[in-house]
Amino acid sequence: MRLHVGCAMWTHAAWQQRQPIAGEKLRSYAEWCNAVEGNTTFYATPQRRTVQSWAEQVGPDFRFVVKLPKTVTHERRLAGVDAEMRAYLDAIEPLGTNAHALWVQLPGSFGPNDLGALAAFLRRLPRSYRSAVEVRHPAFFENDSAARQLETVLALVDAEWIPFDTTVLFDGPATSPAEAEARSKKPRLPRRMRALTEFPIVRYHGRDAEERTIEGWQPWLDTVVEWLRDGRSPTVFLHTPDNASSLDLARRFYDEIQARLPELAPLPEPQPVEPMTLF
Protein backbone atom coordinates (compact mmCIF):
# COMPACT_ATOMS: atom_id res chain seq x y z
CA MET A 1 0.00 0.00 0.00
CA ARG A 2 1.35 3.40 -1.00
CA LEU A 3 -0.36 6.67 -0.11
CA HIS A 4 1.23 10.02 -0.94
CA VAL A 5 0.22 13.34 0.60
CA GLY A 6 1.37 16.87 0.04
CA CYS A 7 0.66 20.57 -0.33
CA ALA A 8 0.32 23.21 -3.03
CA MET A 9 3.89 24.40 -2.49
CA TRP A 10 7.06 23.25 -0.75
CA THR A 11 7.92 26.48 1.04
CA HIS A 12 5.89 28.90 3.14
CA ALA A 13 6.74 31.72 5.53
CA ALA A 14 5.02 29.81 8.34
CA TRP A 15 7.39 26.85 7.82
CA GLN A 16 10.59 28.91 8.11
CA GLN A 17 11.84 27.21 11.25
CA ARG A 18 11.40 23.81 9.60
CA GLN A 19 13.33 24.95 6.53
CA PRO A 20 16.42 26.68 7.95
CA ILE A 21 18.67 26.25 4.87
CA ALA A 22 17.72 28.62 2.05
CA GLY A 23 18.77 26.36 -0.81
CA GLU A 24 17.40 23.18 0.78
CA LYS A 25 13.74 24.05 1.36
CA LEU A 26 12.44 21.23 -0.81
CA ARG A 27 14.70 18.75 0.99
CA SER A 28 13.20 19.85 4.32
CA TYR A 29 9.66 19.72 2.93
CA ALA A 30 10.27 16.17 1.69
CA GLU A 31 10.88 15.09 5.30
CA TRP A 32 7.26 16.04 6.10
CA CYS A 33 5.36 15.08 2.93
CA ASN A 34 6.05 12.70 0.07
CA ALA A 35 4.37 14.63 -2.77
CA VAL A 36 3.95 18.21 -3.95
CA GLU A 37 1.92 20.10 -6.53
CA GLY A 38 4.19 21.65 -9.14
CA ASN A 39 2.27 24.89 -9.55
CA THR A 40 5.29 27.02 -10.46
CA THR A 41 5.54 25.40 -13.88
CA PHE A 42 2.12 26.87 -14.75
CA TYR A 43 3.53 30.40 -14.77
CA ALA A 44 6.87 29.73 -16.47
CA THR A 45 8.85 26.76 -17.71
CA PRO A 46 11.81 26.44 -15.31
CA GLN A 47 15.44 26.12 -16.28
CA ARG A 48 16.57 22.51 -16.59
CA ARG A 49 19.31 23.09 -13.97
CA THR A 50 16.63 24.31 -11.54
CA VAL A 51 14.65 21.11 -12.02
CA GLN A 52 17.83 19.10 -11.56
CA SER A 53 18.24 20.73 -8.14
CA TRP A 54 14.69 19.68 -7.26
CA ALA A 55 15.42 16.09 -8.18
CA GLU A 56 18.56 16.08 -6.05
CA GLN A 57 16.62 17.11 -2.93
CA VAL A 58 14.07 14.28 -2.84
CA GLY A 59 14.10 10.52 -2.53
CA PRO A 60 13.08 8.04 -5.23
CA ASP A 61 9.56 7.63 -3.81
CA PHE A 62 8.71 11.36 -3.83
CA ARG A 63 6.02 12.49 -6.29
CA PHE A 64 5.83 15.73 -8.28
CA VAL A 65 2.51 16.41 -10.01
CA VAL A 66 3.74 19.07 -12.44
CA LYS A 67 1.30 21.50 -14.01
CA LEU A 68 1.53 22.29 -17.71
CA PRO A 69 2.26 25.93 -18.63
CA LYS A 70 -0.69 28.28 -18.95
CA THR A 71 0.43 29.13 -22.48
CA VAL A 72 -0.42 25.53 -23.39
CA THR A 73 -3.66 25.03 -21.46
CA HIS A 74 -5.23 28.48 -21.11
CA GLU A 75 -3.82 30.68 -23.87
CA ARG A 76 -3.45 28.17 -26.74
CA ARG A 77 -6.08 25.75 -25.37
CA LEU A 78 -3.89 22.74 -26.33
CA ALA A 79 -3.61 23.69 -30.02
CA GLY A 80 -0.36 24.50 -31.82
CA VAL A 81 1.79 23.97 -28.71
CA ASP A 82 4.48 21.59 -29.98
CA ALA A 83 7.35 24.02 -29.34
CA GLU A 84 6.11 24.92 -25.86
CA MET A 85 5.65 21.27 -24.92
CA ARG A 86 9.10 20.30 -26.19
CA ALA A 87 10.64 23.00 -24.00
CA TYR A 88 8.55 21.97 -21.01
CA LEU A 89 9.29 18.25 -21.33
CA ASP A 90 12.98 18.94 -21.76
CA ALA A 91 12.97 21.10 -18.62
CA ILE A 92 11.28 18.53 -16.38
CA GLU A 93 13.21 15.53 -17.72
CA PRO A 94 15.68 15.57 -14.77
CA LEU A 95 12.82 14.61 -12.45
CA GLY A 96 12.81 11.14 -13.97
CA THR A 97 10.37 8.84 -12.22
CA ASN A 98 9.70 11.51 -9.58
CA ALA A 99 7.49 13.18 -12.21
CA HIS A 100 4.41 11.28 -11.11
CA ALA A 101 2.00 12.93 -13.54
CA LEU A 102 1.69 15.72 -16.08
CA TRP A 103 -1.12 17.88 -14.72
CA VAL A 104 -3.34 19.32 -17.44
CA GLN A 105 -5.42 21.95 -15.65
CA LEU A 106 -7.99 23.37 -18.06
CA PRO A 107 -9.88 26.68 -17.79
CA GLY A 108 -13.53 26.84 -16.82
CA SER A 109 -14.46 27.71 -20.41
CA PHE A 110 -13.01 24.42 -21.72
CA GLY A 111 -16.17 22.35 -22.12
CA PRO A 112 -17.57 19.25 -23.81
CA ASN A 113 -17.25 20.79 -27.27
CA ASP A 114 -13.48 21.00 -26.72
CA LEU A 115 -12.93 17.30 -25.99
CA GLY A 116 -11.61 16.67 -29.47
CA ALA A 117 -8.72 19.05 -28.78
CA LEU A 118 -8.04 17.32 -25.47
CA ALA A 119 -8.07 13.86 -27.06
CA ALA A 120 -5.65 14.94 -29.79
CA PHE A 121 -3.34 16.58 -27.26
CA LEU A 122 -3.25 13.61 -24.88
CA ARG A 123 -2.46 11.21 -27.74
CA ARG A 124 0.63 13.27 -28.57
CA LEU A 125 2.09 13.20 -25.06
CA PRO A 126 4.94 10.73 -24.52
CA ARG A 127 3.76 7.50 -22.93
CA SER A 128 6.69 7.62 -20.55
CA TYR A 129 4.65 10.14 -18.53
CA ARG A 130 1.37 9.58 -16.73
CA SER A 131 -1.29 12.20 -17.53
CA ALA A 132 -3.93 13.69 -15.23
CA VAL A 133 -6.57 16.22 -16.26
CA GLU A 134 -8.43 18.76 -14.14
CA VAL A 135 -11.56 20.26 -15.70
CA ARG A 136 -13.65 23.12 -14.32
CA HIS A 137 -16.53 23.44 -16.79
CA PRO A 138 -19.81 22.79 -14.87
CA ALA A 139 -21.15 20.50 -17.60
CA PHE A 140 -18.65 17.76 -16.70
CA PHE A 141 -20.09 17.65 -13.17
CA GLU A 142 -23.77 18.26 -13.90
CA ASN A 143 -24.30 16.34 -17.16
CA ASP A 144 -23.79 12.57 -17.10
CA SER A 145 -23.29 12.41 -20.87
CA ALA A 146 -20.52 15.03 -20.76
CA ALA A 147 -18.83 13.22 -17.88
CA ARG A 148 -18.92 9.91 -19.76
CA GLN A 149 -17.46 11.55 -22.86
CA LEU A 150 -14.59 12.96 -20.82
CA GLU A 151 -13.97 9.61 -19.13
CA THR A 152 -13.85 7.94 -22.55
CA VAL A 153 -11.24 10.42 -23.78
CA LEU A 154 -9.15 9.88 -20.65
CA ALA A 155 -9.47 6.09 -20.80
CA LEU A 156 -7.96 6.00 -24.29
CA VAL A 157 -4.59 7.07 -22.84
CA ASP A 158 -5.05 5.77 -19.25
CA ALA A 159 -5.23 9.33 -17.91
CA GLU A 160 -6.70 10.28 -14.54
CA TRP A 161 -9.39 12.90 -13.78
CA ILE A 162 -8.23 15.15 -10.92
CA PRO A 163 -11.09 16.37 -8.71
CA PHE A 164 -10.66 19.64 -6.79
CA ASP A 165 -12.96 19.36 -3.79
CA THR A 166 -13.89 22.88 -2.64
CA THR A 167 -17.28 22.00 -1.15
CA VAL A 168 -16.14 22.78 2.41
CA LEU A 169 -14.58 26.09 1.33
CA PHE A 170 -17.98 27.24 0.01
CA ASP A 171 -20.03 25.77 2.87
CA GLY A 172 -21.30 28.86 4.69
CA PRO A 173 -19.98 32.41 4.64
CA ALA A 174 -16.29 33.27 4.54
CA THR A 175 -14.92 33.94 8.02
CA SER A 176 -11.70 35.78 7.07
CA PRO A 177 -10.13 37.77 4.23
CA ALA A 178 -8.07 34.67 3.35
CA GLU A 179 -11.21 32.57 2.94
CA ALA A 180 -12.88 35.29 0.88
CA GLU A 181 -9.87 35.53 -1.41
CA ALA A 182 -9.72 31.74 -1.82
CA ARG A 183 -13.42 31.64 -2.70
CA SER A 184 -12.87 34.33 -5.35
CA LYS A 185 -10.20 32.22 -7.08
CA LYS A 186 -11.26 28.59 -6.64
CA PRO A 187 -13.94 26.76 -8.64
CA ARG A 188 -17.27 26.00 -7.00
CA LEU A 189 -18.19 22.56 -8.29
CA PRO A 190 -19.78 19.35 -6.93
CA ARG A 191 -17.52 16.86 -5.19
CA ARG A 192 -16.37 14.02 -7.44
CA MET A 193 -14.93 10.83 -5.92
CA ARG A 194 -14.44 8.39 -8.80
CA ALA A 195 -11.00 7.04 -9.73
CA LEU A 196 -10.27 6.05 -13.31
CA THR A 197 -6.79 4.59 -12.96
CA GLU A 198 -4.44 2.90 -10.53
CA PHE A 199 -3.12 6.32 -9.47
CA PRO A 200 -5.95 8.68 -8.45
CA ILE A 201 -5.02 12.26 -7.51
CA VAL A 202 -7.19 14.40 -5.22
CA ARG A 203 -7.00 18.12 -4.42
CA TYR A 204 -8.92 19.04 -1.27
CA HIS A 205 -9.48 22.60 0.00
CA GLY A 206 -10.36 23.25 3.62
CA ARG A 207 -11.04 26.31 5.77
CA ASP A 208 -9.11 28.49 8.21
CA ALA A 209 -10.38 26.47 11.15
CA GLU A 210 -8.63 23.11 11.37
CA GLU A 211 -11.75 21.42 12.74
CA ARG A 212 -13.74 22.49 9.66
CA THR A 213 -10.99 21.21 7.37
CA ILE A 214 -10.83 17.86 9.18
CA GLU A 215 -14.61 17.54 9.26
CA GLY A 216 -14.76 18.24 5.52
CA TRP A 217 -12.30 15.53 4.54
CA GLN A 218 -14.18 12.74 6.33
CA PRO A 219 -15.85 11.47 3.12
CA TRP A 220 -12.41 11.10 1.56
CA LEU A 221 -11.18 8.79 4.30
CA ASP A 222 -13.51 5.99 3.27
CA THR A 223 -12.75 6.55 -0.41
CA VAL A 224 -8.97 6.58 -0.01
CA VAL A 225 -9.07 3.50 2.23
CA GLU A 226 -11.15 1.70 -0.40
CA TRP A 227 -8.71 2.71 -3.14
CA LEU A 228 -5.77 1.40 -1.13
CA ARG A 229 -7.53 -1.88 -0.41
CA ASP A 230 -8.26 -2.18 -4.14
CA GLY A 231 -4.54 -1.90 -4.88
CA ARG A 232 -4.57 1.71 -6.07
CA SER A 233 -1.90 4.22 -5.06
CA PRO A 234 -3.53 7.63 -4.47
CA THR A 235 -2.00 11.06 -4.01
CA VAL A 236 -3.90 13.60 -1.88
CA PHE A 237 -3.08 17.31 -1.70
CA LEU A 238 -4.30 19.46 1.21
CA HIS A 239 -5.08 23.16 0.77
CA THR A 240 -6.24 25.82 3.21
CA PRO A 241 -6.94 29.50 2.50
CA ASP A 242 -3.46 30.66 3.55
CA ASN A 243 -1.83 27.18 3.47
CA ALA A 244 0.12 27.90 6.67
CA SER A 245 -1.21 24.74 8.35
CA SER A 246 -1.38 22.55 5.25
CA LEU A 247 1.92 20.78 6.01
CA ASP A 248 0.66 19.48 9.35
CA LEU A 249 -2.80 18.78 7.97
CA ALA A 250 -1.40 16.64 5.15
CA ARG A 251 0.41 14.48 7.70
CA ARG A 252 -2.71 14.31 9.86
CA PHE A 253 -4.75 13.09 6.88
CA TYR A 254 -2.14 10.39 6.29
CA ASP A 255 -2.20 9.42 9.98
CA GLU A 256 -5.99 9.07 9.92
CA ILE A 257 -5.76 6.74 6.94
CA GLN A 258 -2.96 4.78 8.59
CA ALA A 259 -5.05 4.41 11.75
CA ARG A 260 -7.69 2.64 9.64
CA LEU A 261 -5.09 0.62 7.73
CA PRO A 262 -2.32 -0.36 10.17
CA GLU A 263 -0.55 -2.23 7.38
CA LEU A 264 0.10 1.13 5.66
CA ALA A 265 3.60 2.24 6.63
CA PRO A 266 3.70 5.52 8.58
CA LEU A 267 5.33 8.60 7.11
CA PRO A 268 8.96 9.08 8.16
CA GLU A 269 9.51 11.33 11.15
CA PRO A 270 11.13 14.66 10.19
CA GLN A 271 14.53 15.50 11.57
CA PRO A 272 14.31 17.70 14.69
CA VAL A 273 15.07 21.36 14.01
CA GLU A 274 16.97 23.48 16.53
CA PRO A 275 15.15 26.67 17.61
CA MET A 276 16.27 29.75 15.71
CA THR A 277 18.43 32.14 17.74
CA LEU A 278 19.92 35.58 17.16
CA PHE A 279 23.49 34.43 17.89
mmCIF file of C-alpha atoms in Angstrom:
data_model
loop_
_atom_site.group_PDB
_atom_site.id
_atom_site.type_symbol
_atom_site.label_atom_id
_atom_site.label_comp_id
_atom_site.label_asym_id
_atom_site.label_seq_id
_atom_site.Cartn_x
_atom_site.Cartn_y
_atom_site.Cartn_z
ATOM 1 C CA MET A 1 0.000 0.000 0.000
ATOM 2 C CA ARG A 2 1.352 3.401 -1.005
ATOM 3 C CA LEU A 3 -0.358 6.675 -0.112
ATOM 4 C CA HIS A 4 1.227 10.016 -0.944
ATOM 5 C CA VAL A 5 0.217 13.343 0.605
ATOM 6 C CA GLY A 6 1.375 16.872 0.035
ATOM 7 C CA CYS A 7 0.656 20.572 -0.332
ATOM 8 C CA ALA A 8 0.317 23.207 -3.029
ATOM 9 C CA MET A 9 3.895 24.396 -2.489
ATOM 10 C CA TRP A 10 7.064 23.245 -0.747
ATOM 11 C CA THR A 11 7.924 26.484 1.039
ATOM 12 C CA HIS A 12 5.888 28.904 3.141
ATOM 13 C CA ALA A 13 6.741 31.719 5.525
ATOM 14 C CA ALA A 14 5.020 29.814 8.340
ATOM 15 C CA TRP A 15 7.386 26.855 7.818
ATOM 16 C CA GLN A 16 10.587 28.912 8.106
ATOM 17 C CA GLN A 17 11.837 27.208 11.250
ATOM 18 C CA ARG A 18 11.403 23.806 9.604
ATOM 19 C CA GLN A 19 13.326 24.952 6.526
ATOM 20 C CA PRO A 20 16.418 26.678 7.945
ATOM 21 C CA ILE A 21 18.667 26.248 4.867
ATOM 22 C CA ALA A 22 17.716 28.619 2.052
ATOM 23 C CA GLY A 23 18.767 26.356 -0.805
ATOM 24 C CA GLU A 24 17.401 23.175 0.780
ATOM 25 C CA LYS A 25 13.736 24.050 1.360
ATOM 26 C CA LEU A 26 12.441 21.227 -0.808
ATOM 27 C CA ARG A 27 14.700 18.745 0.986
ATOM 28 C CA SER A 28 13.198 19.847 4.324
ATOM 29 C CA TYR A 29 9.661 19.716 2.932
ATOM 30 C CA ALA A 30 10.268 16.166 1.694
ATOM 31 C CA GLU A 31 10.884 15.094 5.302
ATOM 32 C CA TRP A 32 7.264 16.040 6.096
ATOM 33 C CA CYS A 33 5.364 15.080 2.934
ATOM 34 C CA ASN A 34 6.053 12.695 0.067
ATOM 35 C CA ALA A 35 4.367 14.629 -2.765
ATOM 36 C CA VAL A 36 3.954 18.212 -3.947
ATOM 37 C CA GLU A 37 1.917 20.102 -6.526
ATOM 38 C CA GLY A 38 4.187 21.645 -9.139
ATOM 39 C CA ASN A 39 2.271 24.891 -9.546
ATOM 40 C CA THR A 40 5.286 27.020 -10.464
ATOM 41 C CA THR A 41 5.542 25.397 -13.883
ATOM 42 C CA PHE A 42 2.124 26.869 -14.752
ATOM 43 C CA TYR A 43 3.535 30.398 -14.772
ATOM 44 C CA ALA A 44 6.869 29.734 -16.469
ATOM 45 C CA THR A 45 8.850 26.763 -17.709
ATOM 46 C CA PRO A 46 11.806 26.440 -15.307
ATOM 47 C CA GLN A 47 15.437 26.118 -16.281
ATOM 48 C CA ARG A 48 16.574 22.513 -16.587
ATOM 49 C CA ARG A 49 19.305 23.093 -13.972
ATOM 50 C CA THR A 50 16.634 24.308 -11.540
ATOM 51 C CA VAL A 51 14.646 21.111 -12.019
ATOM 52 C CA GLN A 52 17.833 19.100 -11.559
ATOM 53 C CA SER A 53 18.244 20.734 -8.143
ATOM 54 C CA TRP A 54 14.692 19.682 -7.255
ATOM 55 C CA ALA A 55 15.424 16.089 -8.184
ATOM 56 C CA GLU A 56 18.559 16.082 -6.046
ATOM 57 C CA GLN A 57 16.622 17.112 -2.927
ATOM 58 C CA VAL A 58 14.071 14.275 -2.836
ATOM 59 C CA GLY A 59 14.100 10.519 -2.528
ATOM 60 C CA PRO A 60 13.084 8.037 -5.229
ATOM 61 C CA ASP A 61 9.558 7.631 -3.814
ATOM 62 C CA PHE A 62 8.710 11.359 -3.832
ATOM 63 C CA ARG A 63 6.021 12.495 -6.286
ATOM 64 C CA PHE A 64 5.830 15.728 -8.280
ATOM 65 C CA VAL A 65 2.512 16.413 -10.009
ATOM 66 C CA VAL A 66 3.745 19.068 -12.440
ATOM 67 C CA LYS A 67 1.297 21.496 -14.008
ATOM 68 C CA LEU A 68 1.526 22.291 -17.710
ATOM 69 C CA PRO A 69 2.264 25.930 -18.630
ATOM 70 C CA LYS A 70 -0.692 28.285 -18.949
ATOM 71 C CA THR A 71 0.426 29.132 -22.479
ATOM 72 C CA VAL A 72 -0.417 25.527 -23.389
ATOM 73 C CA THR A 73 -3.657 25.030 -21.464
ATOM 74 C CA HIS A 74 -5.235 28.476 -21.112
ATOM 75 C CA GLU A 75 -3.822 30.680 -23.868
ATOM 76 C CA ARG A 76 -3.449 28.169 -26.737
ATOM 77 C CA ARG A 77 -6.082 25.746 -25.366
ATOM 78 C CA LEU A 78 -3.893 22.740 -26.325
ATOM 79 C CA ALA A 79 -3.613 23.692 -30.021
ATOM 80 C CA GLY A 80 -0.359 24.501 -31.817
ATOM 81 C CA VAL A 81 1.791 23.969 -28.715
ATOM 82 C CA ASP A 82 4.477 21.590 -29.980
ATOM 83 C CA ALA A 83 7.353 24.025 -29.338
ATOM 84 C CA GLU A 84 6.111 24.921 -25.862
ATOM 85 C CA MET A 85 5.649 21.269 -24.922
ATOM 86 C CA ARG A 86 9.103 20.296 -26.189
ATOM 87 C CA ALA A 87 10.644 23.005 -23.998
ATOM 88 C CA TYR A 88 8.546 21.968 -21.012
ATOM 89 C CA LEU A 89 9.292 18.250 -21.334
ATOM 90 C CA ASP A 90 12.984 18.940 -21.764
ATOM 91 C CA ALA A 91 12.973 21.096 -18.625
ATOM 92 C CA ILE A 92 11.277 18.530 -16.378
ATOM 93 C CA GLU A 93 13.208 15.530 -17.722
ATOM 94 C CA PRO A 94 15.680 15.568 -14.767
ATOM 95 C CA LEU A 95 12.817 14.606 -12.447
ATOM 96 C CA GLY A 96 12.814 11.144 -13.973
ATOM 97 C CA THR A 97 10.366 8.843 -12.220
ATOM 98 C CA ASN A 98 9.701 11.515 -9.575
ATOM 99 C CA ALA A 99 7.493 13.181 -12.206
ATOM 100 C CA HIS A 100 4.410 11.282 -11.114
ATOM 101 C CA ALA A 101 2.004 12.927 -13.541
ATOM 102 C CA LEU A 102 1.694 15.722 -16.084
ATOM 103 C CA TRP A 103 -1.117 17.883 -14.720
ATOM 104 C CA VAL A 104 -3.341 19.316 -17.445
ATOM 105 C CA GLN A 105 -5.424 21.945 -15.645
ATOM 106 C CA LEU A 106 -7.994 23.371 -18.061
ATOM 107 C CA PRO A 107 -9.876 26.679 -17.790
ATOM 108 C CA GLY A 108 -13.531 26.840 -16.819
ATOM 109 C CA SER A 109 -14.461 27.711 -20.405
ATOM 110 C CA PHE A 110 -13.007 24.423 -21.717
ATOM 111 C CA GLY A 111 -16.165 22.351 -22.121
ATOM 112 C CA PRO A 112 -17.569 19.248 -23.805
ATOM 113 C CA ASN A 113 -17.250 20.789 -27.269
ATOM 114 C CA ASP A 114 -13.480 21.000 -26.723
ATOM 115 C CA LEU A 115 -12.933 17.305 -25.989
ATOM 116 C CA GLY A 116 -11.605 16.670 -29.475
ATOM 117 C CA ALA A 117 -8.715 19.048 -28.782
ATOM 118 C CA LEU A 118 -8.044 17.317 -25.474
ATOM 119 C CA ALA A 119 -8.068 13.859 -27.064
ATOM 120 C CA ALA A 120 -5.647 14.935 -29.786
ATOM 121 C CA PHE A 121 -3.335 16.581 -27.264
ATOM 122 C CA LEU A 122 -3.247 13.609 -24.882
ATOM 123 C CA ARG A 123 -2.463 11.207 -27.735
ATOM 124 C CA ARG A 124 0.634 13.272 -28.565
ATOM 125 C CA LEU A 125 2.088 13.199 -25.058
ATOM 126 C CA PRO A 126 4.944 10.729 -24.522
ATOM 127 C CA ARG A 127 3.763 7.501 -22.933
ATOM 128 C CA SER A 128 6.689 7.623 -20.545
ATOM 129 C CA TYR A 129 4.651 10.136 -18.527
ATOM 130 C CA ARG A 130 1.369 9.575 -16.734
ATOM 131 C CA SER A 131 -1.290 12.197 -17.535
ATOM 132 C CA ALA A 132 -3.928 13.693 -15.226
ATOM 133 C CA VAL A 133 -6.571 16.219 -16.265
ATOM 134 C CA GLU A 134 -8.426 18.758 -14.137
ATOM 135 C CA VAL A 135 -11.557 20.264 -15.704
ATOM 136 C CA ARG A 136 -13.646 23.117 -14.322
ATOM 137 C CA HIS A 137 -16.532 23.439 -16.786
ATOM 138 C CA PRO A 138 -19.808 22.793 -14.874
ATOM 139 C CA ALA A 139 -21.150 20.497 -17.602
ATOM 140 C CA PHE A 140 -18.654 17.765 -16.704
ATOM 141 C CA PHE A 141 -20.087 17.651 -13.175
ATOM 142 C CA GLU A 142 -23.772 18.256 -13.904
ATOM 143 C CA ASN A 143 -24.297 16.338 -17.158
ATOM 144 C CA ASP A 144 -23.791 12.568 -17.102
ATOM 145 C CA SER A 145 -23.285 12.411 -20.866
ATOM 146 C CA ALA A 146 -20.518 15.026 -20.757
ATOM 147 C CA ALA A 147 -18.831 13.216 -17.876
ATOM 148 C CA ARG A 148 -18.921 9.905 -19.757
ATOM 149 C CA GLN A 149 -17.460 11.548 -22.863
ATOM 150 C CA LEU A 150 -14.587 12.956 -20.823
ATOM 151 C CA GLU A 151 -13.974 9.609 -19.131
ATOM 152 C CA THR A 152 -13.854 7.943 -22.551
ATOM 153 C CA VAL A 153 -11.241 10.418 -23.783
ATOM 154 C CA LEU A 154 -9.148 9.877 -20.653
ATOM 155 C CA ALA A 155 -9.469 6.087 -20.801
ATOM 156 C CA LEU A 156 -7.962 5.997 -24.292
ATOM 157 C CA VAL A 157 -4.593 7.070 -22.835
ATOM 158 C CA ASP A 158 -5.050 5.775 -19.255
ATOM 159 C CA ALA A 159 -5.231 9.331 -17.909
ATOM 160 C CA GLU A 160 -6.705 10.283 -14.541
ATOM 161 C CA TRP A 161 -9.391 12.897 -13.784
ATOM 162 C CA ILE A 162 -8.235 15.146 -10.916
ATOM 163 C CA PRO A 163 -11.087 16.371 -8.710
ATOM 164 C CA PHE A 164 -10.660 19.640 -6.793
ATOM 165 C CA ASP A 165 -12.965 19.359 -3.788
ATOM 166 C CA THR A 166 -13.888 22.876 -2.637
ATOM 167 C CA THR A 167 -17.277 21.998 -1.147
ATOM 168 C CA VAL A 168 -16.136 22.781 2.409
ATOM 169 C CA LEU A 169 -14.584 26.095 1.334
ATOM 170 C CA PHE A 170 -17.978 27.239 0.013
ATOM 171 C CA ASP A 171 -20.025 25.770 2.867
ATOM 172 C CA GLY A 172 -21.300 28.855 4.685
ATOM 173 C CA PRO A 173 -19.984 32.413 4.635
ATOM 174 C CA ALA A 174 -16.293 33.267 4.543
ATOM 175 C CA THR A 175 -14.916 33.935 8.019
ATOM 176 C CA SER A 176 -11.705 35.780 7.074
ATOM 177 C CA PRO A 177 -10.131 37.774 4.231
ATOM 178 C CA ALA A 178 -8.069 34.673 3.346
ATOM 179 C CA GLU A 179 -11.207 32.572 2.941
ATOM 180 C CA ALA A 180 -12.878 35.294 0.882
ATOM 181 C CA GLU A 181 -9.867 35.526 -1.408
ATOM 182 C CA ALA A 182 -9.716 31.738 -1.816
ATOM 183 C CA ARG A 183 -13.422 31.639 -2.701
ATOM 184 C CA SER A 184 -12.873 34.330 -5.348
ATOM 185 C CA LYS A 185 -10.203 32.215 -7.077
ATOM 186 C CA LYS A 186 -11.256 28.591 -6.639
ATOM 187 C CA PRO A 187 -13.939 26.756 -8.643
ATOM 188 C CA ARG A 188 -17.269 25.995 -6.995
ATOM 189 C CA LEU A 189 -18.190 22.557 -8.295
ATOM 190 C CA PRO A 190 -19.778 19.350 -6.934
ATOM 191 C CA ARG A 191 -17.516 16.858 -5.193
ATOM 192 C CA ARG A 192 -16.368 14.020 -7.440
ATOM 193 C CA MET A 193 -14.932 10.833 -5.920
ATOM 194 C CA ARG A 194 -14.442 8.388 -8.797
ATOM 195 C CA ALA A 195 -11.000 7.036 -9.725
ATOM 196 C CA LEU A 196 -10.271 6.047 -13.314
ATOM 197 C CA THR A 197 -6.786 4.589 -12.959
ATOM 198 C CA GLU A 198 -4.444 2.897 -10.527
ATOM 199 C CA PHE A 199 -3.124 6.320 -9.473
ATOM 200 C CA PRO A 200 -5.949 8.677 -8.446
ATOM 201 C CA ILE A 201 -5.024 12.262 -7.513
ATOM 202 C CA VAL A 202 -7.190 14.401 -5.218
ATOM 203 C CA ARG A 203 -7.003 18.119 -4.423
ATOM 204 C CA TYR A 204 -8.923 19.043 -1.274
ATOM 205 C CA HIS A 205 -9.476 22.596 -0.004
ATOM 206 C CA GLY A 206 -10.362 23.248 3.623
ATOM 207 C CA ARG A 207 -11.036 26.308 5.771
ATOM 208 C CA ASP A 208 -9.106 28.493 8.206
ATOM 209 C CA ALA A 209 -10.378 26.468 11.149
ATOM 210 C CA GLU A 210 -8.630 23.107 11.370
ATOM 211 C CA GLU A 211 -11.751 21.419 12.736
ATOM 212 C CA ARG A 212 -13.736 22.495 9.658
ATOM 213 C CA THR A 213 -10.991 21.210 7.374
ATOM 214 C CA ILE A 214 -10.832 17.863 9.178
ATOM 215 C CA GLU A 215 -14.611 17.539 9.264
ATOM 216 C CA GLY A 216 -14.756 18.240 5.522
ATOM 217 C CA TRP A 217 -12.303 15.527 4.542
ATOM 218 C CA GLN A 218 -14.184 12.742 6.332
ATOM 219 C CA PRO A 219 -15.851 11.472 3.115
ATOM 220 C CA TRP A 220 -12.409 11.103 1.557
ATOM 221 C CA LEU A 221 -11.180 8.791 4.304
ATOM 222 C CA ASP A 222 -13.514 5.990 3.269
ATOM 223 C CA THR A 223 -12.751 6.547 -0.408
ATOM 224 C CA VAL A 224 -8.974 6.579 -0.010
ATOM 225 C CA VAL A 225 -9.068 3.499 2.232
ATOM 226 C CA GLU A 226 -11.151 1.701 -0.399
ATOM 227 C CA TRP A 227 -8.707 2.715 -3.136
ATOM 228 C CA LEU A 228 -5.773 1.404 -1.128
ATOM 229 C CA ARG A 229 -7.526 -1.879 -0.413
ATOM 230 C CA ASP A 230 -8.257 -2.180 -4.137
ATOM 231 C CA GLY A 231 -4.543 -1.900 -4.880
ATOM 232 C CA ARG A 232 -4.575 1.710 -6.074
ATOM 233 C CA SER A 233 -1.899 4.217 -5.055
ATOM 234 C CA PRO A 234 -3.531 7.627 -4.474
ATOM 235 C CA THR A 235 -1.998 11.064 -4.010
ATOM 236 C CA VAL A 236 -3.901 13.600 -1.880
ATOM 237 C CA PHE A 237 -3.079 17.310 -1.698
ATOM 238 C CA LEU A 238 -4.296 19.464 1.208
ATOM 239 C CA HIS A 239 -5.077 23.164 0.765
ATOM 240 C CA THR A 240 -6.241 25.821 3.209
ATOM 241 C CA PRO A 241 -6.944 29.500 2.498
ATOM 242 C CA ASP A 242 -3.462 30.656 3.549
ATOM 243 C CA ASN A 243 -1.826 27.185 3.470
ATOM 244 C CA ALA A 244 0.116 27.898 6.674
ATOM 245 C CA SER A 245 -1.213 24.738 8.348
ATOM 246 C CA SER A 246 -1.376 22.546 5.245
ATOM 247 C CA LEU A 247 1.918 20.780 6.012
ATOM 248 C CA ASP A 248 0.662 19.478 9.347
ATOM 249 C CA LEU A 249 -2.804 18.777 7.973
ATOM 250 C CA ALA A 250 -1.401 16.642 5.150
ATOM 251 C CA ARG A 251 0.406 14.483 7.702
ATOM 252 C CA ARG A 252 -2.714 14.315 9.855
ATOM 253 C CA PHE A 253 -4.751 13.091 6.884
ATOM 254 C CA TYR A 254 -2.144 10.385 6.291
ATOM 255 C CA ASP A 255 -2.197 9.420 9.976
ATOM 256 C CA GLU A 256 -5.994 9.073 9.923
ATOM 257 C CA ILE A 257 -5.764 6.742 6.938
ATOM 258 C CA GLN A 258 -2.958 4.783 8.585
ATOM 259 C CA ALA A 259 -5.053 4.414 11.750
ATOM 260 C CA ARG A 260 -7.686 2.640 9.638
ATOM 261 C CA LEU A 261 -5.093 0.621 7.730
ATOM 262 C CA PRO A 262 -2.320 -0.362 10.174
ATOM 263 C CA GLU A 263 -0.553 -2.228 7.381
ATOM 264 C CA LEU A 264 0.096 1.133 5.663
ATOM 265 C CA ALA A 265 3.600 2.237 6.635
ATOM 266 C CA PRO A 266 3.698 5.517 8.580
ATOM 267 C CA LEU A 267 5.327 8.600 7.114
ATOM 268 C CA PRO A 268 8.961 9.082 8.155
ATOM 269 C CA GLU A 269 9.511 11.330 11.150
ATOM 270 C CA PRO A 270 11.127 14.662 10.192
ATOM 271 C CA GLN A 271 14.532 15.500 11.573
ATOM 272 C CA PRO A 272 14.307 17.702 14.686
ATOM 273 C CA VAL A 273 15.070 21.362 14.009
ATOM 274 C CA GLU A 274 16.967 23.481 16.525
ATOM 275 C CA PRO A 275 15.150 26.673 17.608
ATOM 276 C CA MET A 276 16.273 29.746 15.715
ATOM 277 C CA THR A 277 18.429 32.143 17.736
ATOM 278 C CA LEU A 278 19.922 35.585 17.160
ATOM 279 C CA PHE A 279 23.493 34.432 17.885
#
